[in-house]
CSV table of C-alpha atoms and ligand atoms in Angstrom, one decimal:
chain,number,residue,atom,x,y,z
M,256,MET,CA,-129.8,33.0,-6.4
M,257,LYS,CA,-126.6,34.5,-7.7
M,258,HIS,CA,-124.8,33.7,-4.2
M,259,LEU,CA,-126.2,30.0,-4.6
M,260,SER,CA,-124.1,29.3,-8.2
M,261,THR,CA,-120.5,30.8,-6.6
M,262,LEU,CA,-118.0,27.7,-5.8
M,263,ARG,CA,-118.1,27.8,-2.4
M,264,ALA,CA,-121.6,28.5,-2.1
M,265,ARG,CA,-121.7,24.9,-3.4
M,266,PHE,CA,-118.8,23.4,-1.3
M,267,ALA,CA,-120.6,24.7,1.7
M,268,LEU,CA,-123.7,23.3,1.1
M,269,GLY,CA,-122.2,19.6,-0.7
M,270,VAL,CA,-120.4,19.7,3.0
M,271,ALA,CA,-123.6,19.9,5.2
M,272,GLY,CA,-125.5,17.6,2.5
M,273,LEU,CA,-122.7,15.2,3.2
M,274,LEU,CA,-122.8,15.7,7.3
M,275,LEU,CA,-126.7,15.5,6.9
M,276,VAL,CA,-126.8,12.1,5.4
M,277,ALA,CA,-124.1,10.7,7.6
M,278,LEU,CA,-126.0,12.5,11.0
M,279,LEU,CA,-129.3,11.1,9.9
M,280,ALA,CA,-128.2,7.3,9.5
M,281,PHE,CA,-126.0,7.6,12.5
M,282,GLY,CA,-129.3,9.2,14.6
M,283,ALA,CA,-131.2,6.3,13.1
M,284,LEU,CA,-128.6,3.3,14.1
M,285,VAL,CA,-128.4,4.7,17.6
M,286,TYR,CA,-132.1,5.2,17.7
M,287,ILE,CA,-133.1,1.6,16.5
M,288,SER,CA,-130.1,-0.1,18.6
M,289,LEU,CA,-131.2,1.7,22.1
M,290,SER,CA,-134.6,0.9,21.0
M,291,ARG,CA,-133.9,-2.9,20.5
M,292,SER,CA,-131.6,-3.1,23.3
M,293,LEU,CA,-134.1,-1.6,26.3
M,294,LYS,CA,-136.6,-3.4,24.8
M,295,ALA,CA,-134.4,-7.1,25.2
M,296,GLY,CA,-134.1,-5.7,28.9
M,297,ILE,CA,-137.6,-5.3,29.9
M,298,ASP,CA,-138.1,-8.8,28.5
M,299,ASP,CA,-135.7,-10.2,29.9
M,300,SER,CA,-136.4,-9.1,33.3
M,301,LEU,CA,-140.2,-10.2,32.6
M,302,GLN,CA,-138.8,-14.2,31.8
M,303,LEU,CA,-136.9,-13.8,35.1
M,304,SER,CA,-139.5,-12.5,37.3
M,305,ALA,CA,-142.2,-14.9,35.9
M,306,ALA,CA,-139.8,-17.9,36.5
M,307,GLN,CA,-139.9,-16.5,40.3
M,308,ALA,CA,-143.7,-15.5,40.3
M,309,ASN,CA,-144.0,-19.8,38.4
M,310,ALA,CA,-141.8,-20.9,41.4
M,311,ALA,CA,-143.6,-19.3,44.4
M,312,VAL,CA,-147.1,-20.2,43.2
M,313,ASN,CA,-148.7,-22.7,45.8
M,314,ILE,CA,-150.0,-25.8,44.3
M,315,GLU,CA,-151.3,-28.8,46.4
M,316,ASP,CA,-153.6,-32.0,45.1
M,317,GLY,CA,-152.3,-30.7,41.4
M,318,ALA,CA,-153.9,-27.7,41.5
M,319,ILE,CA,-153.1,-24.0,42.4
M,320,THR,CA,-155.1,-22.6,46.0
M,321,VAL,CA,-156.4,-19.5,45.3
M,322,ALA,CA,-156.1,-18.0,49.1
M,323,ASP,CA,-152.2,-18.1,48.8
M,324,GLY,CA,-151.6,-17.4,44.6
M,325,ILE,CA,-149.2,-15.4,45.2
M,326,PRO,CA,-147.7,-15.4,48.9
M,327,GLU,CA,-146.0,-12.1,50.0
M,328,THR,CA,-142.9,-13.6,49.9
M,329,SER,CA,-140.0,-10.9,49.9
M,330,ALA,CA,-139.2,-12.1,46.2
M,331,ILE,CA,-142.9,-10.6,44.9
M,332,ALA,CA,-143.0,-8.0,46.8
M,333,GLY,CA,-139.4,-5.9,45.4
M,334,LEU,CA,-141.1,-7.2,41.9
M,335,GLN,CA,-144.2,-5.5,42.6
M,336,ASP,CA,-142.2,-2.6,44.3
M,337,ARG,CA,-140.2,-2.4,40.7
M,338,GLY,CA,-143.3,-2.1,39.0
M,339,PHE,CA,-144.0,-5.5,37.7
M,340,THR,CA,-147.6,-6.8,38.1
M,341,ILE,CA,-148.1,-10.4,38.3
M,342,ARG,CA,-151.2,-12.6,38.2
M,343,VAL,CA,-151.8,-15.8,38.0
M,344,LEU,CA,-154.7,-17.8,36.2
M,345,ASN,CA,-156.4,-20.7,35.9
M,346,VAL,CA,-156.7,-22.4,32.5
M,347,ALA,CA,-160.5,-21.0,32.0
M,348,GLY,CA,-158.4,-17.7,31.9
M,349,GLN,CA,-159.5,-16.5,35.5
M,350,VAL,CA,-157.6,-14.3,37.3
M,351,LEU,CA,-156.4,-16.2,40.7
M,352,GLN,CA,-154.9,-13.6,42.4
M,353,ALA,CA,-152.9,-10.5,41.0
M,354,VAL,CA,-151.0,-8.1,42.3
M,355,GLY,CA,-149.3,-4.5,40.5
M,356,PRO,CA,-150.2,-2.0,39.2
M,357,TYR,CA,-151.7,-3.4,35.9
M,358,HIS,CA,-153.8,-6.5,38.0
M,359,ALA,CA,-157.0,-5.4,36.1
M,360,LEU,CA,-155.6,-6.3,32.3
M,361,PRO,CA,-158.1,-7.9,30.5
M,362,VAL,CA,-157.8,-11.3,29.8
M,363,ALA,CA,-157.0,-12.4,26.4
M,364,THR,CA,-158.3,-15.8,25.7
M,365,THR,CA,-156.2,-16.1,22.5
M,366,ASP,CA,-152.9,-15.8,25.5
M,367,ILE,CA,-154.3,-18.8,27.6
M,368,ASP,CA,-155.1,-20.9,24.5
M,369,ARG,CA,-151.4,-20.9,23.4
M,370,ALA,CA,-150.0,-21.0,27.3
M,371,VAL,CA,-152.2,-24.0,27.5
M,372,GLN,CA,-150.5,-25.4,24.7
M,373,ARG,CA,-147.2,-24.9,26.6
M,374,GLN,CA,-146.0,-21.7,24.8
M,375,SER,CA,-144.4,-19.0,26.8
M,376,PHE,CA,-144.4,-15.5,24.3
M,377,PHE,CA,-144.2,-12.1,24.8
M,378,THR,CA,-147.0,-9.3,23.7
M,379,THR,CA,-147.6,-5.6,23.8
M,380,VAL,CA,-150.7,-4.2,24.6
M,381,THR,CA,-151.9,-0.9,25.5
M,382,ALA,CA,-153.4,-0.3,29.1
M,383,SER,CA,-156.7,1.1,29.0
M,384,THR,CA,-156.1,2.7,32.8
M,385,ASP,CA,-153.5,5.0,31.9
M,386,GLY,CA,-153.1,4.6,28.1
M,387,ASN,CA,-150.0,3.5,28.4
M,388,ALA,CA,-147.9,0.5,26.2
M,389,VAL,CA,-147.3,-2.4,28.3
M,390,ARG,CA,-145.2,-5.3,27.9
M,391,VAL,CA,-146.7,-8.9,29.0
M,392,TYR,CA,-144.9,-12.7,29.7
M,393,THR,CA,-147.1,-15.2,29.5
M,394,THR,CA,-146.3,-19.0,30.4
M,395,PRO,CA,-148.0,-21.9,31.6
M,396,VAL,CA,-147.5,-23.2,35.4
M,397,ILE,CA,-147.0,-27.0,35.0
M,398,GLU,CA,-147.1,-29.7,37.4
M,399,HIS,CA,-146.4,-33.4,36.6
M,400,GLU,CA,-146.5,-33.2,33.0
M,401,HIS,CA,-150.1,-31.2,32.9
M,402,VAL,CA,-150.7,-27.3,33.0
M,403,ILE,CA,-152.3,-26.2,35.7
M,404,GLY,CA,-152.9,-22.3,34.9
M,405,VAL,CA,-150.7,-19.6,33.3
M,406,VAL,CA,-148.4,-16.9,34.9
M,407,GLN,CA,-148.4,-13.4,33.5
M,408,VAL,CA,-145.5,-10.6,34.4
M,409,VAL,CA,-146.9,-7.0,32.6
M,410,ARG,CA,-144.8,-3.8,33.0
M,411,THR,CA,-144.9,-1.1,31.4
M,412,LEU,CA,-142.9,0.5,28.1
M,413,GLU,CA,-143.4,4.0,29.6
M,414,GLU,CA,-139.9,4.0,30.3
M,415,VAL,CA,-138.6,2.6,27.1
M,416,GLU,CA,-140.2,5.5,25.2
M,417,ASP,CA,-139.7,8.2,27.3
M,418,THR,CA,-135.9,7.3,26.8
M,419,GLN,CA,-136.9,7.0,23.0
M,420,GLN,CA,-138.7,10.2,23.2
M,421,ARG,CA,-135.7,11.9,24.5
M,422,LEU,CA,-132.7,10.5,22.3
M,423,LEU,CA,-135.2,12.0,19.4
M,424,ALA,CA,-135.5,15.2,20.8
M,425,VAL,CA,-131.6,15.5,21.3
M,426,LEU,CA,-131.1,13.9,17.6
M,427,LEU,CA,-133.9,16.7,16.4
M,428,ILE,CA,-132.0,19.3,17.8
M,429,SER,CA,-128.4,18.6,17.5
M,430,ILE,CA,-128.5,17.6,13.5
M,431,PRO,CA,-129.7,21.0,12.3
M,432,MET,CA,-127.4,22.5,14.5
M,433,LEU,CA,-124.5,20.6,13.2
M,434,VAL,CA,-125.6,20.7,9.8
M,435,SER,CA,-126.2,24.2,9.7
M,436,GLY,CA,-122.5,25.2,11.7
M,437,ALA,CA,-120.9,22.8,8.9
M,438,ALA,CA,-122.1,25.4,6.3
M,439,VAL,CA,-121.1,27.5,7.7
M,440,GLY,CA,-118.0,26.7,8.9
M,441,GLY,CA,-117.3,25.0,5.3
M,442,TYR,CA,-118.3,28.4,3.7
M,443,VAL,CA,-116.1,30.2,5.3
M,444,LEU,CA,-112.9,28.2,5.1
M,445,ALA,CA,-113.9,27.9,0.9
M,446,ALA,CA,-114.5,31.6,0.9
M,447,ARG,CA,-110.8,32.1,2.3
M,448,ALA,CA,-109.5,29.3,0.5
M,449,LEU,CA,-110.9,30.6,-2.6
M,450,ARG,CA,-110.2,34.4,-1.9
M,451,PRO,CA,-106.9,34.4,-4.2
M,452,ILE,CA,-109.2,33.4,-6.9
M,453,ASP,CA,-110.9,36.4,-6.8
M,454,THR,CA,-107.8,38.5,-6.9
M,455,ILE,CA,-106.9,36.1,-10.2
M,456,THR,CA,-110.1,37.1,-12.1
M,457,ARG,CA,-109.9,41.1,-11.0
M,458,THR,CA,-106.2,41.1,-12.6
M,459,ALA,CA,-107.6,39.1,-15.7
M,460,ARG,CA,-110.2,41.4,-15.9
M,461,ARG,CA,-107.6,44.2,-15.6
M,462,ILE,CA,-105.5,42.8,-17.9
M,463,SER,CA,-105.0,44.2,-21.6
M,464,ALA,CA,-103.1,43.4,-24.8
M,465,GLU,CA,-101.7,46.8,-23.6
M,466,ASP,CA,-101.1,46.7,-20.5
M,467,LEU,CA,-99.4,43.2,-19.0
M,468,HIS,CA,-97.1,44.4,-16.3
M,469,ALA,CA,-99.9,43.9,-13.7
M,470,ARG,CA,-99.0,40.9,-11.1
M,471,LEU,CA,-101.0,39.1,-8.0
M,472,ASN,CA,-97.7,38.9,-6.7
M,473,LEU,CA,-99.6,36.5,-3.5
M,474,PRO,CA,-97.5,34.9,-0.9
M,475,PRO,CA,-96.6,32.3,-2.3
M,476,THR,CA,-98.2,28.9,-0.9
M,477,ASP,CA,-97.6,25.2,-1.9
M,478,ASP,CA,-101.2,24.3,-2.8
M,479,GLU,CA,-103.0,24.3,-5.7
M,480,VAL,CA,-104.7,27.9,-5.0
M,481,GLY,CA,-100.8,29.1,-5.0
M,482,ARG,CA,-99.4,27.4,-7.7
M,483,LEU,CA,-102.3,28.6,-9.9
M,484,ALA,CA,-101.3,31.9,-8.8
M,485,ALA,CA,-97.6,31.1,-9.4
M,486,THR,CA,-98.7,29.8,-13.1
M,487,PHE,CA,-100.6,33.3,-13.8
M,488,ASP,CA,-98.0,35.3,-12.9
M,489,THR,CA,-95.0,33.2,-15.3
M,490,MET,CA,-97.5,33.2,-18.0
M,491,LEU,CA,-98.2,37.1,-17.7
M,492,GLU,CA,-94.0,37.5,-17.3
M,493,ARG,CA,-93.8,35.6,-21.0
M,494,LEU,CA,-96.9,37.2,-22.5
M,495,ASP,CA,-95.6,40.5,-21.2
M,496,THR,CA,-91.7,39.6,-22.4
M,497,SER,CA,-93.2,38.4,-25.7
M,498,PHE,CA,-95.3,41.0,-26.1
M,499,GLN,CA,-92.2,43.6,-25.8
M,500,ARG,CA,-90.2,41.6,-28.1
M,501,GLU,CA,-92.7,41.8,-30.7
M,502,ARG,CA,-93.5,45.9,-30.7
M,503,GLN,CA,-89.5,46.0,-30.4
M,504,PHE,CA,-89.1,43.7,-33.6
M,505,THR,CA,-92.2,46.1,-35.2
M,506,ALA,CA,-90.4,49.2,-34.5
M,507,ASP,CA,-86.8,48.3,-35.5
M,508,ALA,CA,-88.4,46.8,-38.6
M,509,SER,CA,-90.3,50.1,-39.8
M,510,HIS,CA,-86.4,52.0,-38.7
M,511,GLU,CA,-84.5,49.3,-41.1
M,512,LEU,CA,-87.3,49.4,-43.5
M,513,ARG,CA,-87.4,53.6,-43.4
M,514,THR,CA,-83.6,53.7,-44.0
M,515,PRO,CA,-83.2,52.7,-47.8
M,516,LEU,CA,-86.7,54.7,-48.1
M,517,ALA,CA,-85.5,57.8,-47.1
M,518,ALA,CA,-82.2,57.7,-49.4
M,519,MET,CA,-84.0,56.3,-52.0
M,520,GLN,CA,-86.0,59.4,-51.7
M,521,THR,CA,-83.3,61.9,-51.2
M,522,ILE,CA,-81.7,60.2,-54.4
M,523,LEU,CA,-84.8,60.7,-56.3
M,524,GLY,CA,-85.4,64.5,-54.8
M,525,VAL,CA,-81.6,65.5,-55.8
M,526,ILE,CA,-82.0,64.3,-59.6
M,527,ARG,CA,-85.2,65.8,-59.9
M,528,GLU,CA,-84.4,69.1,-59.6
M,529,GLN,CA,-83.1,70.2,-62.6
M,530,ARG,CA,-82.1,68.2,-65.9
M,531,ARG,CA,-79.0,65.6,-65.0
M,532,THR,CA,-76.8,64.2,-67.9
M,533,PRO,CA,-77.0,60.5,-69.1
M,534,GLU,CA,-74.1,59.5,-66.6
M,535,ASP,CA,-76.1,61.2,-63.5
M,536,TYR,CA,-79.3,59.4,-64.6
M,537,GLU,CA,-77.1,56.3,-65.1
M,538,ARG,CA,-75.4,57.0,-61.1
M,539,ALA,CA,-78.6,57.3,-59.9
M,540,LEU,CA,-80.4,54.4,-61.1
M,541,ASP,CA,-77.3,52.3,-59.9
M,542,ASP,CA,-77.8,54.3,-56.3
M,543,LEU,CA,-81.7,53.1,-56.4
M,544,ALA,CA,-80.9,49.8,-57.6
M,545,GLN,CA,-78.6,49.6,-54.5
M,546,GLU,CA,-80.8,50.9,-52.4
M,547,THR,CA,-83.7,48.3,-53.2
M,548,ASN,CA,-81.5,45.5,-53.2
M,549,ARG,CA,-81.4,45.9,-49.4
M,550,LEU,CA,-84.9,46.3,-49.4
M,551,ARG,CA,-85.2,42.9,-51.1
M,552,ALA,CA,-82.5,41.6,-48.6
M,553,LEU,CA,-84.2,43.3,-45.8
M,554,ALA,CA,-87.8,41.7,-46.7
M,555,ASP,CA,-86.2,38.5,-47.0
M,556,ASP,CA,-84.9,38.3,-43.7
M,557,LEU,CA,-88.2,39.7,-42.4
M,558,LEU,CA,-90.2,36.9,-44.1
M,559,HIS,CA,-87.3,34.4,-42.8
M,560,LEU,CA,-88.1,35.4,-39.7
M,561,ALA,CA,-91.8,35.0,-39.5
M,562,ARG,CA,-91.7,32.0,-41.8
M,563,GLY,CA,-89.2,29.9,-39.1
M,564,GLU,CA,-91.8,30.8,-36.4
M,565,ALA,CA,-94.5,28.9,-38.3
M,566,SER,CA,-92.1,26.3,-39.6
M,567,LEU,CA,-91.7,25.2,-35.5
M,568,LEU,CA,-95.1,24.0,-36.8
M,569,ILE,CA,-95.1,22.9,-39.4
M,570,GLY,CA,-91.3,21.2,-39.7
M,571,GLU,CA,-90.9,19.4,-43.2
M,572,ARG,CA,-87.6,17.0,-42.5
M,573,GLU,CA,-85.7,15.0,-44.6
M,574,VAL,CA,-82.5,13.1,-43.9
M,575,VAL,CA,-79.9,15.4,-44.7
M,576,ASP,CA,-76.0,14.4,-46.0
M,577,LEU,CA,-74.4,17.5,-43.7
M,578,THR,CA,-70.9,16.7,-45.6
M,579,MET,CA,-72.4,17.9,-49.1
M,580,LEU,CA,-74.6,20.5,-47.8
M,581,LEU,CA,-71.0,22.1,-46.4
M,582,GLN,CA,-69.2,21.4,-48.8
M,583,ASP,CA,-72.1,22.9,-51.1
M,584,VAL,CA,-72.3,26.2,-49.0
M,585,THR,CA,-68.3,26.7,-48.6
M,586,ASP,CA,-68.2,26.3,-52.8
M,587,SER,CA,-71.1,28.8,-53.0
M,588,LEU,CA,-68.8,31.9,-51.1
M,589,ALA,CA,-65.3,30.9,-51.5
M,590,PRO,CA,-65.3,34.1,-54.5
M,591,LEU,CA,-65.6,36.3,-51.3
M,592,ALA,CA,-63.4,35.0,-49.5
M,593,GLU,CA,-61.1,35.0,-52.3
M,594,ALA,CA,-62.0,38.4,-52.9
M,595,LYS,CA,-60.8,39.1,-49.4
M,596,GLY,CA,-57.6,37.2,-49.9
M,597,LEU,CA,-58.8,35.1,-47.5
M,598,ASN,CA,-58.2,31.2,-46.8
M,599,LEU,CA,-61.6,29.0,-46.5
M,600,ARG,CA,-61.4,25.5,-45.7
M,601,CYS,CA,-63.9,22.6,-45.4
M,602,GLU,CA,-63.0,19.8,-43.1
M,603,THR,CA,-66.1,17.3,-42.7
M,604,PRO,CA,-65.6,13.5,-42.5
M,605,HIS,CA,-68.0,11.4,-44.5
M,606,PRO,CA,-70.7,10.6,-44.5
M,607,LEU,CA,-72.8,13.1,-42.1
M,608,LEU,CA,-76.5,12.3,-41.9
M,609,VAL,CA,-78.6,14.7,-39.8
M,610,CYS,CA,-82.4,14.9,-39.9
M,611,GLY,CA,-84.1,18.6,-40.8
M,612,ASP,CA,-84.8,21.1,-43.2
M,613,ARG,CA,-82.4,21.5,-46.4
M,614,ASP,CA,-83.0,24.6,-47.1
M,615,GLY,CA,-83.3,25.9,-43.4
M,616,PHE,CA,-79.7,24.4,-43.1
M,617,ILE,CA,-78.4,26.0,-46.1
M,618,ARG,CA,-79.8,29.5,-44.8
M,619,LEU,CA,-78.1,28.8,-41.3
M,620,PHE,CA,-74.9,27.7,-42.2
M,621,VAL,CA,-74.8,30.2,-45.4
M,622,ASN,CA,-75.7,33.3,-42.2
M,623,LEU,CA,-72.6,32.1,-40.5
M,624,LEU,CA,-70.0,31.4,-43.0
M,625,ASP,CA,-70.8,35.2,-44.4
M,626,ASN,CA,-70.4,36.6,-41.3
M,627,ALA,CA,-67.1,35.4,-40.6
M,628,ILE,CA,-66.4,36.6,-44.4
M,629,LYS,CA,-67.2,39.9,-44.0
M,630,TYR,CA,-65.8,40.0,-40.3
M,631,THR,CA,-62.1,39.0,-41.4
M,632,GLU,CA,-59.8,40.9,-42.7
M,633,TYR,CA,-56.2,38.4,-42.3
M,634,GLY,CA,-56.1,34.8,-41.7
M,635,GLY,CA,-59.0,32.6,-42.4
M,636,ILE,CA,-61.9,30.6,-42.0
M,637,THR,CA,-62.0,26.9,-41.2
M,638,VAL,CA,-65.2,24.5,-41.5
M,639,ARG,CA,-65.4,21.4,-39.2
M,640,ALA,CA,-67.8,19.0,-38.4
M,641,LEU,CA,-66.9,16.8,-35.6
M,642,MET,CA,-69.3,13.4,-34.5
M,643,GLY,CA,-70.5,13.5,-31.3
M,644,ASN,CA,-72.0,10.4,-29.6
M,645,ASP,CA,-75.7,11.6,-29.8
M,646,SER,CA,-74.7,15.1,-31.7
M,647,THR,CA,-72.6,16.1,-34.5
M,648,ASP,CA,-71.2,19.7,-33.8
M,649,VAL,CA,-70.2,21.7,-36.8
M,650,VAL,CA,-68.1,24.4,-35.6
M,651,ILE,CA,-67.4,27.6,-38.0
M,652,ALA,CA,-64.0,29.5,-37.0
M,653,ASP,CA,-62.8,32.9,-38.2
M,654,THR,CA,-59.9,34.8,-37.7
M,655,GLY,CA,-62.0,38.5,-38.0
M,656,ILE,CA,-62.5,41.1,-35.7
M,657,GLY,CA,-64.1,39.4,-33.1
M,658,ILE,CA,-66.9,40.6,-30.3
M,659,ALA,CA,-66.3,42.1,-27.1
M,660,THR,CA,-67.7,39.9,-24.1
M,661,ASP,CA,-70.2,42.3,-23.0
M,662,GLN,CA,-72.0,42.1,-26.8
M,663,LEU,CA,-71.6,38.3,-27.1
M,664,PRO,CA,-75.0,38.1,-25.0
M,665,HIS,CA,-76.9,40.2,-27.4
M,666,VAL,CA,-75.5,38.7,-31.0
M,667,PHE,CA,-78.4,36.7,-31.7
M,668,ASP,CA,-81.3,39.5,-31.0
M,669,ARG,CA,-82.6,40.5,-33.7
M,670,PHE,CA,-81.4,43.8,-35.5
M,671,TYR,CA,-78.6,44.2,-33.1
M,672,ARG,CA,-75.2,45.0,-34.6
M,673,VAL,CA,-72.0,45.3,-32.9
M,674,GLU,CA,-70.8,48.9,-32.8
M,675,ALA,CA,-67.5,48.7,-34.8
M,676,SER,CA,-69.6,46.1,-37.6
M,677,ARG,CA,-72.1,49.2,-38.6
M,678,ALA,CA,-70.0,50.0,-41.5
M,679,THR,CA,-70.4,46.2,-42.8
M,680,GLN,CA,-73.8,45.8,-44.7
M,681,GLY,CA,-76.2,44.1,-42.9
M,682,ALA,CA,-79.9,44.5,-40.6
M,683,GLY,CA,-78.7,42.1,-37.8
M,684,LEU,CA,-80.9,39.6,-38.7
M,685,GLY,CA,-78.5,36.8,-39.8
M,686,LEU,CA,-78.1,35.3,-36.5
M,687,SER,CA,-81.7,35.8,-35.5
M,688,ILE,CA,-82.3,33.6,-38.5
M,689,ALA,CA,-79.7,31.2,-37.8
M,690,GLN,CA,-80.9,30.8,-34.2
M,691,GLN,CA,-84.3,30.3,-34.9
M,692,ILE,CA,-83.2,27.6,-37.7
M,693,ALA,CA,-81.1,25.8,-34.6
M,694,HIS,CA,-84.1,26.1,-32.7
M,695,ALA,CA,-86.2,24.6,-35.4
M,696,HIS,CA,-84.2,21.5,-34.9
M,697,GLY,CA,-84.0,21.1,-32.0
M,698,SER,CA,-80.3,22.4,-32.1
M,699,THR,CA,-78.0,25.2,-30.3
M,700,ILE,CA,-75.7,27.8,-31.6
M,701,THR,CA,-72.7,28.9,-29.2
M,702,VAL,CA,-70.6,31.3,-29.6
M,703,GLN,CA,-67.0,31.9,-28.5
M,704,SER,CA,-65.0,35.5,-29.4
M,705,ALA,CA,-62.6,37.5,-27.9
M,706,THR,CA,-61.5,41.1,-29.6
M,707,GLY,CA,-59.2,40.9,-32.4
M,708,ALA,CA,-58.7,37.1,-31.5
M,709,GLY,CA,-61.1,35.8,-34.2
M,710,THR,CA,-64.7,34.0,-33.6
M,711,THR,CA,-66.1,30.3,-33.3
M,712,PHE,CA,-69.7,29.7,-33.8
M,713,THR,CA,-70.9,25.6,-32.8
M,714,VAL,CA,-74.2,24.5,-34.2
M,715,ARG,CA,-74.6,21.5,-32.0
M,716,LEU,CA,-77.4,18.9,-34.2
M,717,PRO,CA,-78.6,16.2,-32.7
M,718,ARG,CA,-77.4,12.5,-34.6
M,719,HIS,CA,-80.3,10.9,-37.1
M,720,GLN,CA,-80.6,7.4,-35.5
D,1480,LIG,P1,-75.1,41.4,-39.9
D,1480,LIG,O1,-76.4,41.2,-41.0
D,1480,LIG,O2,-75.0,42.7,-38.8
D,1480,LIG,O3,-74.4,41.1,-39.8
D,1480,LIG,P2,-76.2,39.2,-37.3
D,1480,LIG,O4,-77.1,38.8,-36.9
D,1480,LIG,O5,-75.5,38.3,-38.7
D,1480,LIG,O6,-76.3,40.9,-38.4
D,1480,LIG,O7,-74.8,39.6,-36.9
D,1480,LIG,C1,-75.2,40.7,-35.8
D,1480,LIG,C2,-73.5,41.1,-35.2
D,1480,LIG,O8,-73.3,40.3,-34.7
D,1480,LIG,C3,-73.2,41.6,-36.3
D,1480,LIG,O9,-73.4,42.9,-36.4
D,1480,LIG,C4,-71.9,41.7,-36.2
D,1480,LIG,O10,-71.9,42.8,-34.9
D,1480,LIG,C5,-71.6,40.7,-35.0
D,1480,LIG,N1,-70.8,39.3,-35.2
D,1480,LIG,C6,-71.8,38.4,-36.3
D,1480,LIG,N2,-70.7,37.4,-36.4
D,1480,LIG,C7,-69.4,37.9,-36.4
D,1480,LIG,C8,-68.2,37.4,-36.5
D,1480,LIG,N3,-68.0,35.6,-37.2
D,1480,LIG,N4,-67.1,38.0,-36.3
D,1480,LIG,C9,-67.5,39.2,-35.9
D,1480,LIG,N5,-68.9,39.5,-35.5
D,1480,LIG,C10,-69.5,39.0,-35.6
């Protein structure tokens, strides 16, 4: 029963069922049309023979002469040889002359009555002599507009029935054979076509969140199952990458959290070793405050990353004037630039409307501008907005330390920090957050840089229609 519920068994049964119905219909059609044409052939030959017999009947003075009722002409002899029975009867139903195997067939008075009324017709009766069904053609003999007798031609239907039975036997043997052949063939074909699905099922069972390395690696084929297998492999690849990234993220996050916590423990341990002066306690508290600030900034970043992922689904958007927003961001960070003696400029046309989350945009540009100030020692930073046909580019260019070409592809990774900038405060999350916000708005961030020659970040935002 379990085997019958498999897809291949159902496919095989379906194929066999359809073939059975088609063959039964075809067989019935062949059987009926063959029987009809055989019977029509018999009827034609009976009619023809009756006409020949009718012409050969001897008539004298308006009556059939009994002695020569059916002369043994070659035509009649030929008919007799071919199995025809020919009888000549008078209108009273008496057999005047009869030749052939069924000459003693009983005379039905109704047949004579119909013939007397000038009807020619066929009847089928069972011969008592051999039990065969026989076909009888009855037709009147007419002389000077008067019915003077009746001619009957009889032929057995044995051959027709033999042929019908042979055809039936062929159909009854061949149909079950063809149907079972189709069922087996269908099963084998379906089993072969569905084999990769079994592999997919086994692999899917084996896979757990811990082990996403398994792949089907089936030979590529351009059919439904081949495409399913390829999609399954691609899905596993993506899941694997995303699980690895999550694991890495958790590990990196814990590592980053441990550094300030360890520093705080050390400060507390040292200060509690012995009695200290109030100045020592004050310094220790300042150090602790610095570490808590680091912790809070890190927790904020992590929270933003988590929220950023969720906001891809929520997406509360409004129309934002980018010129005002960029000006505000530049103004808020101007004291930092001034403290380092950097020249900070904001050149944006007015108005410049984009659609998105205002707080998200502020965080995005603050992160980029904060980095530009952090990693620039001399020169200046320019914030520019350029209007394109269907996008707006915000370009933040600095003249800072730059990023080496081999490091460029990694700067957007979470917790990634270029070796040279490790002395500067940060957790390596700013650019990932910026990129996440940009992607959530259907935007892109690109970076161009060379060591010692400065860095340019370009955010391409879709224009608000
Ligand atoms: P961080 O907190 O370290 O600044 P980010 O994700 O913001 O983290 O940046 C990742 C790394 O990319 C930084 O550590 C720094 O090495 C490099 N970087 C980012 N912006 C600049 C820039 N404007 N100039 C030079 N290096 C930069």
